[in-house]
PDB file of C-alpha atoms in Angstrom:
ATOM      1  CA  MET A 925      95.415  92.851 117.207  1.00  0.00           C
ATOM      2  CA  LEU A 926      93.016  92.825 114.256  1.00  0.00           C
ATOM      3  CA  GLY A 927      95.820  93.391 111.744  1.00  0.00           C
ATOM      4  CA  GLY A 928      97.741  90.665 113.539  1.00  0.00           C
ATOM      5  CA  LEU A 929      94.904  88.191 112.999  1.00  0.00           C
ATOM      6  CA  LEU A 930      95.090  88.743 109.249  1.00  0.00           C
ATOM      7  CA  GLY A 931      98.870  88.536 109.378  1.00  0.00           C
ATOM      8  CA  TRP A 932      98.688  85.295 111.321  1.00  0.00           C
ATOM      9  CA  GLU A 933      96.444  83.789 108.644  1.00  0.00           C
ATOM     10  CA  ARG A 934      98.836  84.890 105.889  1.00  0.00           C
ATOM     11  CA  GLU A 935     101.822  83.570 107.832  1.00  0.00           C
ATOM     12  CA  ALA A 936     100.080  80.228 108.427  1.00  0.00           C
ATOM     13  CA  ALA A 937      99.393  79.985 104.683  1.00  0.00           C
ATOM     14  CA  GLY A 938     103.078  80.633 103.952  1.00  0.00           C
ATOM     15  CA  LYS A 939     102.329  83.895 102.122  1.00  0.00           C
ATOM     16  CA  TRP A 940     104.112  87.223 102.044  1.00  0.00           C
ATOM     17  CA  ALA A 941     103.216  90.097 104.324  1.00  0.00           C
ATOM     18  CA  GLY A 942     102.652  87.984 107.396  1.00  0.00           C
ATOM     19  CA  LEU A 943     102.122  88.764 111.052  1.00  0.00           C
ATOM     20  CA  ARG A 944     104.579  91.609 111.578  1.00  0.00           C
ATOM     21  CA  THR A 945     103.888  93.317 108.252  1.00  0.00           C
ATOM     22  CA  GLN A 946     100.122  93.289 108.671  1.00  0.00           C
ATOM     23  CA  MET A 947     100.384  94.514 112.268  1.00  0.00           C
ATOM     24  CA  LEU A 948     102.714  97.353 111.280  1.00  0.00           C
ATOM     25  CA  VAL A 949     100.457  98.403 108.393  1.00  0.00           C
ATOM     26  CA  CYS A 950      97.463  98.486 110.734  1.00  0.00           C
ATOM     27  CA  LEU A 951      99.362 100.412 113.427  1.00  0.00           C
ATOM     28  CA  ALA A 952     100.777 102.937 110.970  1.00  0.00           C
ATOM     29  CA  THR A 953      97.367 103.538 109.463  1.00  0.00           C
ATOM     30  CA  MET A 954      95.808 104.062 112.894  1.00  0.00           C
ATOM     31  CA  LEU A 955      98.559 106.516 113.759  1.00  0.00           C
ATOM     32  CA  PHE A 956      98.123 108.503 110.529  1.00  0.00           C
ATOM     33  CA  VAL A 957      94.387 108.840 111.074  1.00  0.00           C
ATOM     34  CA  ARG A 958      94.715 109.692 114.787  1.00  0.00           C
ATOM     35  CA  LEU A 959      97.362 112.312 114.064  1.00  0.00           C
ATOM     36  CA  GLY A 960      95.118 113.742 111.359  1.00  0.00           C
ATOM     37  CA  GLN A 961      92.241 113.911 113.824  1.00  0.00           C
ATOM     38  CA  ILE A 962      94.465 115.706 116.330  1.00  0.00           C
ATOM     39  CA  LEU A 963      95.633 118.111 113.631  1.00  0.00           C
ATOM     40  CA  ILE A 964      92.050 118.874 112.638  1.00  0.00           C
ATOM     41  CA  GLY A 965      91.056 119.396 116.273  1.00  0.00           C
ATOM     42  CA  ASP A 966      94.015 121.681 116.922  1.00  0.00           C
ATOM     43  CA  SER A 967      93.353 123.764 113.812  1.00  0.00           C
ATOM     44  CA  ALA A 968      89.672 124.104 114.706  1.00  0.00           C
ATOM     45  CA  ARG A 969      90.614 125.629 118.075  1.00  0.00           C
ATOM     46  CA  ASP A 970      92.994 128.070 116.419  1.00  0.00           C
ATOM     47  CA  ALA A 971      90.920 130.925 115.042  1.00  0.00           C
ATOM     48  CA  SER A 972      93.836 132.661 113.333  1.00  0.00           C
ATOM     49  CA  PRO A 973      93.965 132.892 109.520  1.00  0.00           C
ATOM     50  CA  ALA A 974      97.186 130.875 109.540  1.00  0.00           C
ATOM     51  CA  ALA A 975      95.379 127.839 110.966  1.00  0.00           C
ATOM     52  CA  VAL A 976      96.212 124.527 109.349  1.00  0.00           C
ATOM     53  CA  ARG A 977      93.468 123.377 107.052  1.00  0.00           C
ATOM     54  CA  ALA A 978      92.906 119.642 107.119  1.00  0.00           C
ATOM     55  CA  ASP A 979      90.451 117.290 105.508  1.00  0.00           C
ATOM     56  CA  PRO A 980      90.008 113.760 106.905  1.00  0.00           C
ATOM     57  CA  VAL A 981      89.165 112.418 103.451  1.00  0.00           C
ATOM     58  CA  HIS A 982      92.604 113.505 102.194  1.00  0.00           C
ATOM     59  CA  ILE A 983      94.252 111.696 105.099  1.00  0.00           C
ATOM     60  CA  ILE A 984      92.469 108.466 104.179  1.00  0.00           C
ATOM     61  CA  ALA A 985      93.309 108.981 100.491  1.00  0.00           C
ATOM     62  CA  ALA A 986      96.985 109.466 101.351  1.00  0.00           C
ATOM     63  CA  VAL A 987      96.974 106.274 103.417  1.00  0.00           C
ATOM     64  CA  ALA A 988      95.313 104.360 100.566  1.00  0.00           C
ATOM     65  CA  THR A 989      97.918 105.677  98.113  1.00  0.00           C
ATOM     66  CA  GLY A 990     100.797 104.680 100.367  1.00  0.00           C
ATOM     67  CA  ILE A 991      99.411 101.219 101.048  1.00  0.00           C
ATOM     68  CA  SER A 992      98.708 100.714  97.343  1.00  0.00           C
ATOM     69  CA  PHE A 993     102.339 101.526  96.603  1.00  0.00           C
ATOM     70  CA  LEU A 994     103.429  98.993  99.222  1.00  0.00           C
ATOM     71  CA  GLY A 995     101.010  96.421  97.820  1.00  0.00           C
ATOM     72  CA  ALA A 996     102.241  96.985  94.263  1.00  0.00           C
ATOM     73  CA  GLY A 997     105.671  95.879  95.411  1.00  0.00           C
ATOM     74  CA  THR A 998     104.257  92.470  96.325  1.00  0.00           C
ATOM     75  CA  ILE A 999     102.803  91.754  92.861  1.00  0.00           C
ATOM     76  CA  PHE A1000     104.869  90.100  90.152  1.00  0.00           C
ATOM     77  CA  HIS A1001     104.474  87.883  87.107  1.00  0.00           C
ATOM     78  CA  ASP A1002     106.532  84.741  86.730  1.00  0.00           C
ATOM     79  CA  ARG A1003     107.993  83.517  83.437  1.00  0.00           C
ATOM     80  CA  GLY A1004     104.879  81.446  82.837  1.00  0.00           C
ATOM     81  CA  GLY A1005     102.702  84.551  82.885  1.00  0.00           C
ATOM     82  CA  LYS A1006     101.099  83.790  86.255  1.00  0.00           C
ATOM     83  CA  SER A1007     100.410  86.633  88.668  1.00  0.00           C
ATOM     84  CA  HIS A1008     101.558  86.350  92.261  1.00  0.00           C
ATOM     85  CA  GLY A1009     100.952  88.573  95.260  1.00  0.00           C
ATOM     86  CA  LEU A1010      97.536  89.965  94.331  1.00  0.00           C
ATOM     87  CA  THR A1011      95.843  88.624  97.451  1.00  0.00           C
ATOM     88  CA  THR A1012      98.743  89.867  99.564  1.00  0.00           C
ATOM     89  CA  ALA A1013      98.352  93.368  98.131  1.00  0.00           C
ATOM     90  CA  ALA A1014      94.591  93.279  98.690  1.00  0.00           C
ATOM     91  CA  GLY A1015      95.157  92.026 102.233  1.00  0.00           C
ATOM     92  CA  LEU A1016      97.424  94.979 102.990  1.00  0.00           C
ATOM     93  CA  LEU A1017      94.733  97.341 101.728  1.00  0.00           C
ATOM     94  CA  VAL A1018      92.094  95.660 103.909  1.00  0.00           C
ATOM     95  CA  THR A1019      94.423  95.787 106.914  1.00  0.00           C
ATOM     96  CA  ALA A1020      94.884  99.516 106.355  1.00  0.00           C
ATOM     97  CA  SER A1021      91.122 100.033 106.193  1.00  0.00           C
ATOM     98  CA  ILE A1022      90.756  98.136 109.468  1.00  0.00           C
ATOM     99  CA  GLY A1023      93.333 100.486 110.981  1.00  0.00           C
ATOM    100  CA  ILE A1024      91.324 103.474 109.748  1.00  0.00           C
ATOM    101  CA  ALA A1025      88.124 102.065 111.267  1.00  0.00           C
ATOM    102  CA  VAL A1026      89.829 101.460 114.632  1.00  0.00           C
ATOM    103  CA  ALA A1027      91.334 104.954 114.621  1.00  0.00           C
ATOM    104  CA  MET A1028      87.853 106.373 114.021  1.00  0.00           C
ATOM    105  CA  ASP A1029      86.473 104.312 116.956  1.00  0.00           C
ATOM    106  CA  ARG A1030      84.423 102.117 114.639  1.00  0.00           C
ATOM    107  CA  TYR A1031      85.325  98.892 116.427  1.00  0.00           C
ATOM    108  CA  ILE A1032      82.312  96.856 115.302  1.00  0.00           C
ATOM    109  CA  ILE A1033      83.053  97.630 111.648  1.00  0.00           C
ATOM    110  CA  ALA A1034      86.755  96.840 112.176  1.00  0.00           C
ATOM    111  CA  CYS A1035      85.979  93.500 113.851  1.00  0.00           C
ATOM    112  CA  GLY A1036      83.378  92.634 111.207  1.00  0.00           C
ATOM    113  CA  VAL A1037      85.773  93.366 108.345  1.00  0.00           C
ATOM    114  CA  THR A1038      88.477  91.339 110.106  1.00  0.00           C
ATOM    115  CA  LEU A1039      86.157  88.341 110.411  1.00  0.00           C
ATOM    116  CA  LEU A1040      85.002  88.668 106.794  1.00  0.00           C
ATOM    117  CA  SER A1041      88.620  88.932 105.651  1.00  0.00           C
ATOM    118  CA  LEU A1042      89.595  85.813 107.587  1.00  0.00           C
ATOM    119  CA  PHE A1043      86.669  84.016 105.978  1.00  0.00           C
ATOM    120  CA  VAL A1044      87.761  85.137 102.511  1.00  0.00           C
ATOM    121  CA  LEU A1045      91.419  84.309 103.071  1.00  0.00           C
ATOM    122  CA  HIS A1046      91.077  81.026 104.912  1.00  0.00           C
ATOM    123  CA  THR A1047      87.708  79.421 104.250  1.00  0.00           C
ATOM    124  CA  LEU A1048      87.389  80.380 100.599  1.00  0.00           C
ATOM    125  CA  ARG A1049      90.939  79.149  99.893  1.00  0.00           C
ATOM    126  CA  ARG A1050      89.940  75.722 101.190  1.00  0.00           C
ATOM    127  CA  LEU A1051      86.704  75.832  99.205  1.00  0.00           C
ATOM    128  CA  GLU A1052      88.598  76.755  96.025  1.00  0.00           C
ATOM    129  CA  LYS A1053      90.984  73.857  96.471  1.00  0.00           C
ATOM    130  CA  THR A1054      88.237  71.306  96.986  1.00  0.00           C
ATOM    131  CA  SER A1055      85.776  72.523  94.360  1.00  0.00           C
ATOM    132  CA  LEU A1056      88.189  73.545  91.595  1.00  0.00           C
ATOM    133  CA  GLY A1057      90.579  70.654  92.048  1.00  0.00           C
ATOM    134  CA  THR A1058      94.333  70.584  91.700  1.00  0.00           C
ATOM    135  CA  LYS A1059      94.407  70.688  87.880  1.00  0.00           C
ATOM    136  CA  SER A1060      92.252  73.837  87.693  1.00  0.00           C
ATOM    137  CA  ASN A1061      94.345  75.599  90.331  1.00  0.00           C
ATOM    138  CA  GLN A1062      97.514  75.043  88.323  1.00  0.00           C
ATOM    139  CA  THR A1063      96.119  76.786  85.245  1.00  0.00           C
ATOM    140  CA  ARG A1064      94.727  79.810  87.085  1.00  0.00           C
ATOM    141  CA  ASN A1065      96.702  82.883  87.991  1.00  0.00           C
ATOM    142  CA  THR A1066      97.740  82.411  91.583  1.00  0.00           C
ATOM    143  CA  GLU A1067      98.590  84.648  94.448  1.00  0.00           C
TER     144      GLU A1067
END
């Protein structure tokens, strides 16, 4: 649901990586972390020397690498030299971190980051448009 909220905001803004993408990124990330937790728990119960060794930090690093690769695919430069897709890539990374927090039962952190992200994506976009004006927005690198 939290990933879906970010996706809904992106979809409403007409941006890439909308509702379904953000929800799937969040779900996949939760699954990776949960499976890693299960793997660690199973290997801890197995006292044999052949037990699987697992490190939760490596699981999170692997998720971050995978999401960064996905996010890199959303970034491009147009012929005018403007960058596009940077906020989309950052949003995918935030959605993945929310999935990690939910998988680790850190619901307050996950909800707080979701609310902060919605503020950044929605409220600050409106503030930028009103304070910077249309002319300034055209000369800046955009999403």
